[in-house]
Amino acid sequence: MDKEARMDWLVKRVAQEFKSGDVVNLGIGIPTKVANALPEGIEIILQSENGYMGVGPAPEAGNEDPDTVNAGGQYATILPGGCCFDSATSFAIIRGGHVDATVLGALQVDEEGNLASWMIPGKMVPGMGGAMDLVVGARRVIVAMEHATKNGGLKILKKCDLPLTAAKQVNLIVTEMGVIEVTSKGLVLKEIAPGLTFEEVQACTEPILYLPE
Amino acid sequence: MDKEARMDWLVKRVAQEFKSGDVVNLGIGIPTKVANALPEGIEIILQSENGYMGVGPAPEAGNEDPDTVNAGGQYATILPGGCCFDSATSFAIIRGGHVDATVLGALQVDEEGNLASWMIPGKMVPGMGGAMDLVVGARRVIVAMEHATKNGGLKILKKCDLPLTAAKQVNLIVTEMGVIEVTSKGLVLKEIAPGLTFEEVQACTEPILYLPE
Amino acid sequence: MTKVIGVEDAIRKIENGMTIMVGGFIGCGAPGQLLEEVYGKEVKDLTLIANDTGILGDALSQLIVHRCVSKLIATHIGTNKETGRQMSAGELEVNLVPQGTLVEQIRAAGAGLGGILTPTGIGTIVEEGKQKLVINGTEYLLELPIRANVALLNAYKADKAGNLVYRRAARNFNPVMAMAADLVIAQVDHIVEVGDIDPDEVMTPGIFVDYLVQKQPRGVTNLG
Amino acid sequence: MTKVIGVEDAIRKIENGMTIMVGGFIGCGAPGQLLEEVYGKEVKDLTLIANDTGILGDALSQLIVHRCVSKLIATHIGTNKETGRQMSAGELEVNLVPQGTLVEQIRAAGAGLGGILTPTGIGTIVEEGKQKLVINGTEYLLELPIRANVALLNAYKADKAGNLVYRRAARNFNPVMAMAADLVIAQVDHIVEVGDIDPDEVMTPGIFVDYLVQKQPRGVTNLG
């Protein structure tokens, strides 16, 4: 598989993690693409933390509504059965455990499930936005990201060295190389992307990967 | 004045404490009557802690709406410009200092402004309802009550001996005998009801009453 | 997929010993028909969380009369004398809570907060046994979250996805309780199709609501 | 009595050195016309509380560009590079706060709470300098109320008594901020007579709102 096919595999693989009726928050970037890759028959409810439930596809050109944007500030739509609320309610939903899963990107993840995704000191400090609440509050935290940096630097580490978004909250890491579950015993490589070997995935991963029992 | 005229004086006197636009919560009983005794030209906004702003007069017979009741559970109306909200918002309004004045009855009030209004141990324990929040949250707490009990027992005391509703929150006490302000120096008898003397009011009041400076 | 079920199927999910929250304020906005089924089924040993225990004779009051409740958390019980009688006789454990505190405790549970600091109750018996914190020179009580196994609610309108709309003063505790229970059941006057309620009109997002029960029209009644 | 006034009269109430809250989320639901008047008037030394500082070019971003702000409390500044530049250069004090924490801090101020306990930020630099409490075995941060001198809001509809209705995702921080400032000014698309908004439709009670400014229709613009 080429790079594009691998990224496509990643997105489809994340989309298999849901059952119908799940309330899901998708982060910006790779996670956003998951909405279009759901298996036949699976319907999930997407939350947008800026204030509504039932995120639909981007509007057609000419139908943009300036009051209906997603958490990335892009024009969006609200599906039938969706509803709007204020930020206090939105984060009550998030922090209160009413979101079944959040899918977000990461700068680093480590074998304890620690996540760094919001700043690189002295270089990039955009702020955490809603990420810290999402990662603490969602019942399941799925990191969807490229396995390594563009320069080949490791992102799945023994210990994150960037400032954390949250401690010990990540449940699953899905990359273009495979699917890794964070367990109390360490990282378990549940699934390897087509065409790759265990050794190839391990070579791009700092902590020891375990095979499922 | 007979008893009825004195109670009428009490209600009218409380009604003089407001300016137009004030947000006021009126308790059950004597305080409720204040709404009908406002001076010409004064318009206040009444809050009902069960969930709306803009309490109007009781509905005419046949026009009762089971969804529109006041905090005493009686049929009520909502004036134009009124609005409904949930209990969390209602008590955010109350506790957050957005109510200019609350008028409520009392079992006992003392010279420190302590208030007992919600229970007589072993005898009457209805619960505090919203009273504790109202008394703590309203900018001004006005007690409107008969000066003494039906048996002539004192209600304005040096120290309340019934369980408190709140400590040191009462600002003004209006009875059929007069108007008493709670100050850091003690109780100041600001006004005496028509036909009474200072000594007559003092005789029905345990702590020393001061005259305004 | 619809969330509409029959009242018997809904109430069958309540087991003896559970903690239930009930919306309403002295009957207004209380889920009378759901409550009739609860005491009709003689569910026992419930912990009841509600603003009050109704007016003697109405549906909520009958939970007390039929001795379904062994523990009560409420703000006011003066409109149902039987509650006071059972409390005085030591038959019912009653915890009276200021109304603004109760609603914030329920909200805290629904919102994932570990607690809230309120000035209400300072200097009264409400503060007994509670942690006090001083913030900028003012004393506050730390009040902890309260949640339930089941919430029984009343709404005016719902779509089949569970989005709820309340009417007038019947809103009260209903929206907050919708967020703070494992299972949420609402009786509804008008159930409409998904898409028939404008997103801005919804007061309780459908994701909070598990089951809807169609409220049956009745003759004049005082049963909440 | 109407609360409608002109934009200049409204913004004249903001003085140098004040703390202001601004509703909106990356421009959506932000009070663009009020903000234009703020930076047009060159108000200085403001403490700004907002979800973000807009997208470089929009009205909120210009408060930063025009150096009206000396201190910022926000959740995300990535969409306005000038904010990051001023922060790195030591020209702007920035306090970054998790979004769910910020909105609860503002709500706490409006609701008279002394603070709230949140699990968000535990184990991160957000916890630095804050009190931690353990409730039932879980660690929480004590987060304190945040209020402002002035709140600048955007609403879709209002009656002359100040009751506000928001539209779609433009609601966001606006209703919470309405409760937590000494002076509340809202720009509104449609101002109607008292009685023209149903009591159940109101999202922010009029008692919170001091002044309404009629939003002027414009050509296509990206200014919030």
Tab-separated table of C-alpha atoms in Angstrom, chain B residues 43-159:
chain	number	residue	atom	x	y	z
B	43	GLU	CA	-43.005	48.426	38.146
B	44	ILE	CA	-40.967	45.574	39.524
B	45	ILE	CA	-40.148	42.195	38.017
B	46	LEU	CA	-41.244	39.253	40.125
B	47	GLN	CA	-39.285	36.026	40.097
B	48	SER	CA	-40.830	32.682	40.936
B	49	GLU	CA	-38.091	30.317	42.040
B	50	ASN	CA	-39.782	27.293	40.476
B	51	GLY	CA	-38.777	28.705	37.151
B	52	TYR	CA	-39.864	31.973	35.637
B	53	MET	CA	-39.538	35.697	35.585
B	54	GLY	CA	-42.491	38.041	35.251
B	55	VAL	CA	-45.077	36.663	37.645
B	56	GLY	CA	-48.485	38.191	36.924
B	57	PRO	CA	-51.751	38.192	38.847
B	58	ALA	CA	-53.701	35.007	39.504
B	59	PRO	CA	-55.594	33.856	36.379
B	60	GLU	CA	-59.315	34.359	36.055
B	61	ALA	CA	-61.424	31.307	36.786
B	62	GLY	CA	-61.390	28.979	33.783
B	63	ASN	CA	-58.058	30.302	32.513
B	64	GLU	CA	-55.837	28.271	34.817
B	65	ASP	CA	-52.792	26.720	33.150
B	66	PRO	CA	-51.499	23.655	35.038
B	67	ASP	CA	-47.982	24.396	33.771
B	68	THR	CA	-48.024	27.930	35.164
B	69	VAL	CA	-47.976	27.815	38.940
B	70	ASN	CA	-46.056	29.886	41.446
B	71	ALA	CA	-43.591	28.646	44.055
B	72	GLY	CA	-46.505	27.979	46.372
B	73	GLY	CA	-48.061	25.659	43.808
B	74	GLN	CA	-50.934	28.064	43.044
B	75	TYR	CA	-52.083	28.949	39.548
B	76	ALA	CA	-50.356	32.049	38.268
B	77	THR	CA	-49.716	33.951	35.058
B	78	ILE	CA	-46.650	35.182	33.194
B	79	LEU	CA	-46.588	38.824	32.101
B	80	PRO	CA	-45.413	39.946	28.644
B	81	GLY	CA	-41.617	40.096	28.763
B	82	GLY	CA	-41.485	37.184	31.178
B	83	CYS	CA	-39.431	34.081	30.547
B	84	CYS	CA	-39.120	30.512	31.782
B	85	PHE	CA	-36.020	28.599	32.862
B	86	ASP	CA	-34.990	25.459	34.702
B	87	SER	CA	-34.257	25.225	38.420
B	88	ALA	CA	-30.492	25.464	37.909
B	89	THR	CA	-30.868	28.803	36.143
B	90	SER	CA	-33.462	29.943	38.669
B	91	PHE	CA	-31.076	29.427	41.564
B	92	ALA	CA	-28.149	30.800	39.600
B	93	ILE	CA	-30.246	33.974	39.399
B	94	ILE	CA	-30.977	33.817	43.123
B	95	ARG	CA	-27.580	32.766	44.472
B	96	GLY	CA	-25.689	34.874	41.952
B	97	GLY	CA	-26.987	38.158	43.317
B	98	HIS	CA	-29.313	38.923	40.434
B	99	VAL	CA	-32.368	39.310	42.697
B	100	ASP	CA	-32.558	42.814	44.145
B	101	ALA	CA	-34.754	41.876	47.079
B	102	THR	CA	-36.470	38.916	48.653
B	103	VAL	CA	-39.432	39.407	50.954
B	104	LEU	CA	-40.261	36.521	53.265
B	105	GLY	CA	-41.915	35.644	56.526
B	106	ALA	CA	-40.097	34.516	59.650
B	107	LEU	CA	-40.512	32.586	62.864
B	108	GLN	CA	-37.725	34.583	64.507
B	109	VAL	CA	-35.277	37.328	63.572
B	110	ASP	CA	-32.542	38.614	65.836
B	111	GLU	CA	-30.504	41.754	66.238
B	112	GLU	CA	-27.596	40.309	64.255
B	113	GLY	CA	-29.878	39.757	61.287
B	114	ASN	CA	-30.063	36.016	61.822
B	115	LEU	CA	-33.240	34.464	60.488
B	116	ALA	CA	-35.196	31.373	61.526
B	117	SER	CA	-38.038	30.525	59.189
B	118	TRP	CA	-37.991	26.909	58.195
B	119	MET	CA	-38.485	24.566	61.126
B	120	ILE	CA	-39.546	24.059	64.720
B	121	PRO	CA	-37.748	20.912	65.865
B	122	GLY	CA	-40.132	18.102	66.780
B	123	LYS	CA	-43.116	20.117	65.652
B	124	MET	CA	-42.908	21.471	62.139
B	125	VAL	CA	-40.240	20.445	59.652
B	126	PRO	CA	-41.497	21.351	56.188
B	127	GLY	CA	-38.013	21.897	54.792
B	128	MET	CA	-36.229	25.009	53.640
B	129	GLY	CA	-37.252	24.871	49.984
B	130	GLY	CA	-35.564	27.795	48.274
B	131	ALA	CA	-35.470	30.051	51.325
B	132	MET	CA	-31.846	29.488	52.305
B	133	ASP	CA	-30.621	30.361	48.826
B	134	LEU	CA	-32.910	33.380	48.571
B	135	VAL	CA	-31.764	34.808	51.871
B	136	VAL	CA	-28.084	34.298	51.074
B	137	GLY	CA	-28.300	35.380	47.452
B	138	ALA	CA	-30.698	38.317	47.293
B	139	ARG	CA	-29.044	41.710	47.555
B	140	ARG	CA	-31.579	42.799	50.142
B	141	VAL	CA	-33.505	40.587	52.568
B	142	ILE	CA	-36.770	42.017	53.881
B	143	VAL	CA	-38.660	40.125	56.559
B	144	ALA	CA	-42.403	40.874	56.444
B	145	MET	CA	-44.258	39.361	59.372
B	146	GLU	CA	-46.502	39.974	62.338
B	147	HIS	CA	-44.468	41.502	65.127
B	148	ALA	CA	-45.336	38.797	67.670
B	149	THR	CA	-46.820	35.304	67.647
B	150	LYS	CA	-50.555	34.765	67.996
B	151	ASN	CA	-49.981	34.060	71.676
B	152	GLY	CA	-48.023	37.268	72.097
B	153	GLY	CA	-44.644	35.527	72.047
B	154	LEU	CA	-41.682	37.604	70.881
B	155	LYS	CA	-40.315	36.982	67.410
B	156	ILE	CA	-37.710	39.756	67.241
B	157	LEU	CA	-35.059	38.444	69.599
B	158	LYS	CA	-31.566	39.056	70.915
B	159	LYS	CA	-30.652	35.668	69.556
